[in-house]
PDB file of C-alpha atoms in Angstrom:
ATOM      1  CA  MET A   1      28.996  22.478 -15.911  1.00 57.00           C
ATOM      2  CA  ILE A   2      26.092  22.274 -18.348  1.00 62.00           C
ATOM      3  CA  LYS A   3      25.955  18.473 -17.890  1.00 52.00           C
ATOM      4  CA  PHE A   4      25.760  18.964 -14.129  1.00 47.00           C
ATOM      5  CA  ILE A   5      22.936  21.512 -14.377  1.00 53.00           C
ATOM      6  CA  LEU A   6      21.070  19.330 -16.870  1.00 45.00           C
ATOM      7  CA  SER A   7      21.452  16.277 -14.602  1.00 47.00           C
ATOM      8  CA  LEU A   8      20.270  18.265 -11.601  1.00 45.00           C
ATOM      9  CA  PHE A   9      17.236  19.513 -13.550  1.00 49.00           C
ATOM     10  CA  ILE A  10      16.314  15.962 -14.603  1.00 48.00           C
ATOM     11  CA  ILE A  11      16.614  14.669 -11.039  1.00 49.00           C
ATOM     12  CA  ILE A  12      14.524  17.521  -9.628  1.00 49.00           C
ATOM     13  CA  SER A  13      11.816  17.205 -12.283  1.00 45.00           C
ATOM     14  CA  TYR A  14      11.693  13.426 -11.779  1.00 45.00           C
ATOM     15  CA  ASN A  15      11.271  13.853  -8.018  1.00 48.00           C
ATOM     16  CA  LEU A  16       8.533  16.450  -8.483  1.00 49.00           C
ATOM     17  CA  ASN A  17       6.492  13.961 -10.507  1.00 57.00           C
ATOM     18  CA  ALA A  18       7.214  10.933  -8.321  1.00 68.00           C
ATOM     19  CA  GLN A  19       4.482   9.331  -6.250  1.00 89.00           C
ATOM     20  CA  THR A  20       4.855   9.902  -2.503  1.00 96.00           C
ATOM     21  CA  ALA A  21       3.363   8.319   0.586  1.00 98.00           C
ATOM     22  CA  GLN A  22       0.583  10.165   2.351  1.00 98.00           C
ATOM     23  CA  VAL A  23       1.018  10.068   6.137  1.00 98.00           C
ATOM     24  CA  ILE A  24      -2.205   9.112   7.909  1.00 97.00           C
ATOM     25  CA  GLY A  25      -3.276   8.445  11.475  1.00 96.00           C
ATOM     26  CA  VAL A  26      -5.666   5.826  12.808  1.00 96.00           C
ATOM     27  CA  PRO A  27      -8.799   7.979  12.205  1.00 96.00           C
ATOM     28  CA  GLN A  28      -7.841   8.359   8.523  1.00 96.00           C
ATOM     29  CA  LEU A  29      -7.175   4.606   8.299  1.00 96.00           C
ATOM     30  CA  GLU A  30     -10.621   3.893   9.728  1.00 95.00           C
ATOM     31  CA  LYS A  31     -12.131   6.301   7.200  1.00 95.00           C
ATOM     32  CA  LEU A  32     -10.255   4.571   4.357  1.00 94.00           C
ATOM     33  CA  LEU A  33     -11.469   1.141   5.465  1.00 94.00           C
ATOM     34  CA  SER A  34     -15.085   2.242   5.704  1.00 91.00           C
ATOM     35  CA  LYS A  35     -15.429   4.474   2.657  1.00 86.00           C
ATOM     36  CA  LYS A  36     -18.231   3.665   0.282  1.00 85.00           C
ATOM     37  CA  GLU A  37     -16.723   3.347  -3.149  1.00 84.00           C
ATOM     38  CA  GLU A  38     -17.980   1.621  -6.242  1.00 89.00           C
ATOM     39  CA  LYS A  39     -14.681  -0.187  -6.740  1.00 94.00           C
ATOM     40  CA  LEU A  40     -13.446  -3.142  -4.755  1.00 96.00           C
ATOM     41  CA  GLN A  41     -10.909  -1.891  -2.210  1.00 97.00           C
ATOM     42  CA  VAL A  42      -7.607  -3.730  -1.785  1.00 97.00           C
ATOM     43  CA  TYR A  43      -5.435  -2.850   1.212  1.00 98.00           C
ATOM     44  CA  ASN A  44      -1.932  -4.254   1.532  1.00 98.00           C
ATOM     45  CA  PHE A  45       0.008  -3.701   4.762  1.00 98.00           C
ATOM     46  CA  TRP A  46       3.750  -3.836   4.179  1.00 98.00           C
ATOM     47  CA  ALA A  47       7.117  -2.250   4.984  1.00 98.00           C
ATOM     48  CA  THR A  48      10.255  -1.399   3.035  1.00 98.00           C
ATOM     49  CA  TRP A  49      12.304  -3.694   5.304  1.00 97.00           C
ATOM     50  CA  CYS A  50      10.018  -6.735   4.810  1.00 98.00           C
ATOM     51  CA  GLY A  51      11.342  -9.120   2.143  1.00 98.00           C
ATOM     52  CA  PRO A  52       8.060 -11.008   1.566  1.00 98.00           C
ATOM     53  CA  CYS A  53       6.215  -7.661   1.345  1.00 98.00           C
ATOM     54  CA  ILE A  54       8.536  -6.386  -1.369  1.00 97.00           C
ATOM     55  CA  LYS A  55       8.309  -9.693  -3.218  1.00 97.00           C
ATOM     56  CA  GLU A  56       4.507  -9.440  -3.533  1.00 97.00           C
ATOM     57  CA  LEU A  57       4.265  -5.706  -4.384  1.00 97.00           C
ATOM     58  CA  PRO A  58       4.435  -6.357  -8.157  1.00 97.00           C
ATOM     59  CA  TYR A  59       1.235  -8.437  -7.894  1.00 97.00           C
ATOM     60  CA  PHE A  60      -0.607  -5.450  -6.423  1.00 97.00           C
ATOM     61  CA  GLU A  61       0.778  -3.091  -9.032  1.00 97.00           C
ATOM     62  CA  ALA A  62      -0.171  -5.488 -11.851  1.00 96.00           C
ATOM     63  CA  ALA A  63      -3.694  -5.937 -10.473  1.00 96.00           C
ATOM     64  CA  SER A  64      -4.072  -2.190 -10.080  1.00 95.00           C
ATOM     65  CA  THR A  65      -3.133  -1.684 -13.715  1.00 94.00           C
ATOM     66  CA  SER A  66      -5.014  -4.575 -15.292  1.00 94.00           C
ATOM     67  CA  MET A  67      -8.163  -4.294 -13.157  1.00 93.00           C
ATOM     68  CA  SER A  68      -8.270  -0.519 -12.626  1.00 91.00           C
ATOM     69  CA  ALA A  69     -11.908  -0.319 -13.693  1.00 92.00           C
ATOM     70  CA  ASP A  70     -12.935  -2.711 -10.898  1.00 93.00           C
ATOM     71  CA  ILE A  71     -10.475  -2.233  -8.035  1.00 96.00           C
ATOM     72  CA  GLN A  72      -8.530   0.378  -6.119  1.00 96.00           C
ATOM     73  CA  VAL A  73      -5.240  -0.711  -4.540  1.00 97.00           C
ATOM     74  CA  ASN A  74      -4.067   1.000  -1.357  1.00 97.00           C
ATOM     75  CA  LEU A  75      -0.577   0.164  -0.115  1.00 98.00           C
ATOM     76  CA  ILE A  76      -0.231   0.989   3.588  1.00 98.00           C
ATOM     77  CA  THR A  77       3.294   0.913   4.937  1.00 98.00           C
ATOM     78  CA  VAL A  78       4.042   0.440   8.611  1.00 97.00           C
ATOM     79  CA  ASP A  79       7.496   2.008   8.313  1.00 97.00           C
ATOM     80  CA  PHE A  80       8.279   4.683  10.909  1.00 96.00           C
ATOM     81  CA  VAL A  81       7.177   8.190   9.927  1.00 96.00           C
ATOM     82  CA  GLU A  82      10.793   9.283  10.517  1.00 97.00           C
ATOM     83  CA  ASP A  83      11.642   7.107   7.501  1.00 97.00           C
ATOM     84  CA  LEU A  84       9.232   8.910   5.157  1.00 98.00           C
ATOM     85  CA  GLU A  85      12.033  10.063   2.867  1.00 97.00           C
ATOM     86  CA  LYS A  86      13.338   6.480   2.628  1.00 98.00           C
ATOM     87  CA  VAL A  87       9.800   5.272   1.863  1.00 98.00           C
ATOM     88  CA  ASN A  88       9.364   7.901  -0.855  1.00 98.00           C
ATOM     89  CA  LYS A  89      12.691   6.922  -2.438  1.00 98.00           C
ATOM     90  CA  PHE A  90      11.546   3.293  -2.366  1.00 98.00           C
ATOM     91  CA  ILE A  91       8.261   4.261  -4.059  1.00 98.00           C
ATOM     92  CA  ALA A  92      10.155   6.138  -6.782  1.00 97.00           C
ATOM     93  CA  ARG A  93      12.702   3.344  -7.281  1.00 97.00           C
ATOM     94  CA  LYS A  94       9.971   0.683  -7.574  1.00 96.00           C
ATOM     95  CA  LYS A  95       7.794   3.055  -9.662  1.00 96.00           C
ATOM     96  CA  LEU A  96       4.716   2.327  -7.540  1.00 97.00           C
ATOM     97  CA  LYS A  97       1.523   3.750  -9.026  1.00 95.00           C
ATOM     98  CA  SER A  98      -0.995   2.578  -6.406  1.00 96.00           C
ATOM     99  CA  ASN A  99      -2.099   4.832  -3.550  1.00 96.00           C
ATOM    100  CA  VAL A 100       0.580   4.669  -0.848  1.00 98.00           C
ATOM    101  CA  PHE A 101      -0.081   5.573   2.776  1.00 98.00           C
ATOM    102  CA  LEU A 102       2.223   5.517   5.800  1.00 98.00           C
ATOM    103  CA  ILE A 103       0.404   4.984   9.072  1.00 96.00           C
ATOM    104  CA  ASP A 104       1.803   7.250  11.762  1.00 95.00           C
ATOM    105  CA  ASN A 105       1.185   5.026  14.770  1.00 91.00           C
ATOM    106  CA  VAL A 106       3.791   2.586  16.030  1.00 86.00           C
ATOM    107  CA  ASP A 107       1.417   1.206  18.669  1.00 90.00           C
ATOM    108  CA  TYR A 108       0.168  -1.436  16.231  1.00 89.00           C
ATOM    109  CA  ASN A 109      -1.914  -3.215  18.873  1.00 89.00           C
ATOM    110  CA  SER A 110      -4.064  -0.087  19.169  1.00 90.00           C
ATOM    111  CA  TRP A 111      -5.296  -0.301  15.580  1.00 95.00           C
ATOM    112  CA  ILE A 112      -4.749  -3.736  13.989  1.00 95.00           C
ATOM    113  CA  ASP A 113      -8.129  -4.970  15.246  1.00 94.00           C
ATOM    114  CA  LYS A 114      -9.726  -2.145  13.250  1.00 93.00           C
ATOM    115  CA  VAL A 115      -8.371  -3.828  10.102  1.00 96.00           C
ATOM    116  CA  ASP A 116      -9.293  -7.384  11.109  1.00 96.00           C
ATOM    117  CA  ASN A 117      -9.753  -8.869  14.574  1.00 95.00           C
ATOM    118  CA  ARG A 118      -7.847 -12.017  13.517  1.00 95.00           C
ATOM    119  CA  TRP A 119      -4.727 -10.056  12.560  1.00 96.00           C
ATOM    120  CA  SER A 120      -1.732 -10.762  14.799  1.00 96.00           C
ATOM    121  CA  GLY A 121       0.104  -7.761  13.335  1.00 94.00           C
ATOM    122  CA  ALA A 122       2.431  -9.790  11.101  1.00 96.00           C
ATOM    123  CA  ILE A 123       3.121  -8.438   7.606  1.00 97.00           C
ATOM    124  CA  PRO A 124       2.496  -8.723   4.786  1.00 98.00           C
ATOM    125  CA  ALA A 125      -1.233  -8.659   5.309  1.00 98.00           C
ATOM    126  CA  THR A 126      -3.964  -8.019   2.771  1.00 98.00           C
ATOM    127  CA  LEU A 127      -7.575  -6.990   3.200  1.00 98.00           C
ATOM    128  CA  VAL A 128     -10.020  -6.926   0.285  1.00 97.00           C
ATOM    129  CA  ILE A 129     -13.409  -5.274   0.780  1.00 96.00           C
ATOM    130  CA  ASN A 130     -16.415  -5.134  -1.501  1.00 95.00           C
ATOM    131  CA  PRO A 131     -17.968  -1.843  -0.329  1.00 92.00           C
ATOM    132  CA  SER A 132     -21.345  -2.536  -1.931  1.00 89.00           C
ATOM    133  CA  THR A 133     -21.867  -5.899  -0.191  1.00 92.00           C
ATOM    134  CA  GLY A 134     -19.641  -5.462   2.865  1.00 91.00           C
ATOM    135  CA  GLU A 135     -17.909  -8.772   2.123  1.00 95.00           C
ATOM    136  CA  ARG A 136     -14.283  -8.943   3.290  1.00 95.00           C
ATOM    137  CA  ARG A 137     -11.338 -11.283   2.808  1.00 97.00           C
ATOM    138  CA  PHE A 138      -8.229 -11.070   4.995  1.00 97.00           C
ATOM    139  CA  VAL A 139      -4.911 -12.836   4.427  1.00 97.00           C
ATOM    140  CA  GLU A 140      -2.027 -12.610   6.882  1.00 97.00           C
ATOM    141  CA  SER A 141       0.807 -13.973   4.772  1.00 97.00           C
ATOM    142  CA  GLU A 142       2.700 -13.392   1.569  1.00 97.00           C
ATOM    143  CA  LEU A 143       0.525 -13.833  -1.493  1.00 97.00           C
ATOM    144  CA  LYS A 144       1.923 -15.975  -4.270  1.00 95.00           C
ATOM    145  CA  GLU A 145       1.385 -15.290  -7.957  1.00 93.00           C
ATOM    146  CA  GLY A 146      -2.299 -15.654  -8.877  1.00 95.00           C
ATOM    147  CA  GLU A 147      -3.565 -15.594  -5.274  1.00 97.00           C
ATOM    148  CA  LEU A 148      -4.385 -11.878  -5.275  1.00 97.00           C
ATOM    149  CA  GLU A 149      -6.437 -12.196  -8.460  1.00 95.00           C
ATOM    150  CA  LYS A 150      -8.284 -15.170  -6.957  1.00 95.00           C
ATOM    151  CA  LEU A 151      -9.022 -13.176  -3.805  1.00 95.00           C
ATOM    152  CA  ILE A 152     -10.277 -10.222  -5.858  1.00 96.00           C
ATOM    153  CA  ASN A 153     -12.433 -12.392  -8.129  1.00 95.00           C
ATOM    154  CA  GLU A 154     -14.101 -14.013  -5.095  1.00 94.00           C
ATOM    155  CA  LEU A 155     -15.483 -10.609  -4.137  1.00 94.00           C
ATOM    156  CA  LEU A 156     -16.220  -9.073  -7.551  1.00 90.00           C
TER     157      LEU A 156
END
């Protein structure tokens, strides 16, 4: 019985400290994309069911850790809001440390142009913005190792 209670306590305390996704709507997304920060802003659009998205997530986490003084990584999932618990379990399992948002709008055509007017809506997609210069880079495909750093360095 003591082992059970101890295990339950560990699981509960782990879940209390785990990162969770913040649910946002289109207005909050627009605010995120236009905020004036000192750091370079990196936005990755992904989903838990997208193999290429999951494959590239470690690159974003590594960049967030190694370049934290210069960049801020924002992972924006397009999973359904009904799957928030699944998303949060995914975040905990993958130990994601970057900011994670879940956009609560399944009418993707109503907001993808706000990210980039060239975006077809396919994921993964990455947008990097230098808030001080307004320069932007958009990539609508899976990033391979080293490509994210190259993209970031072009705008730093």
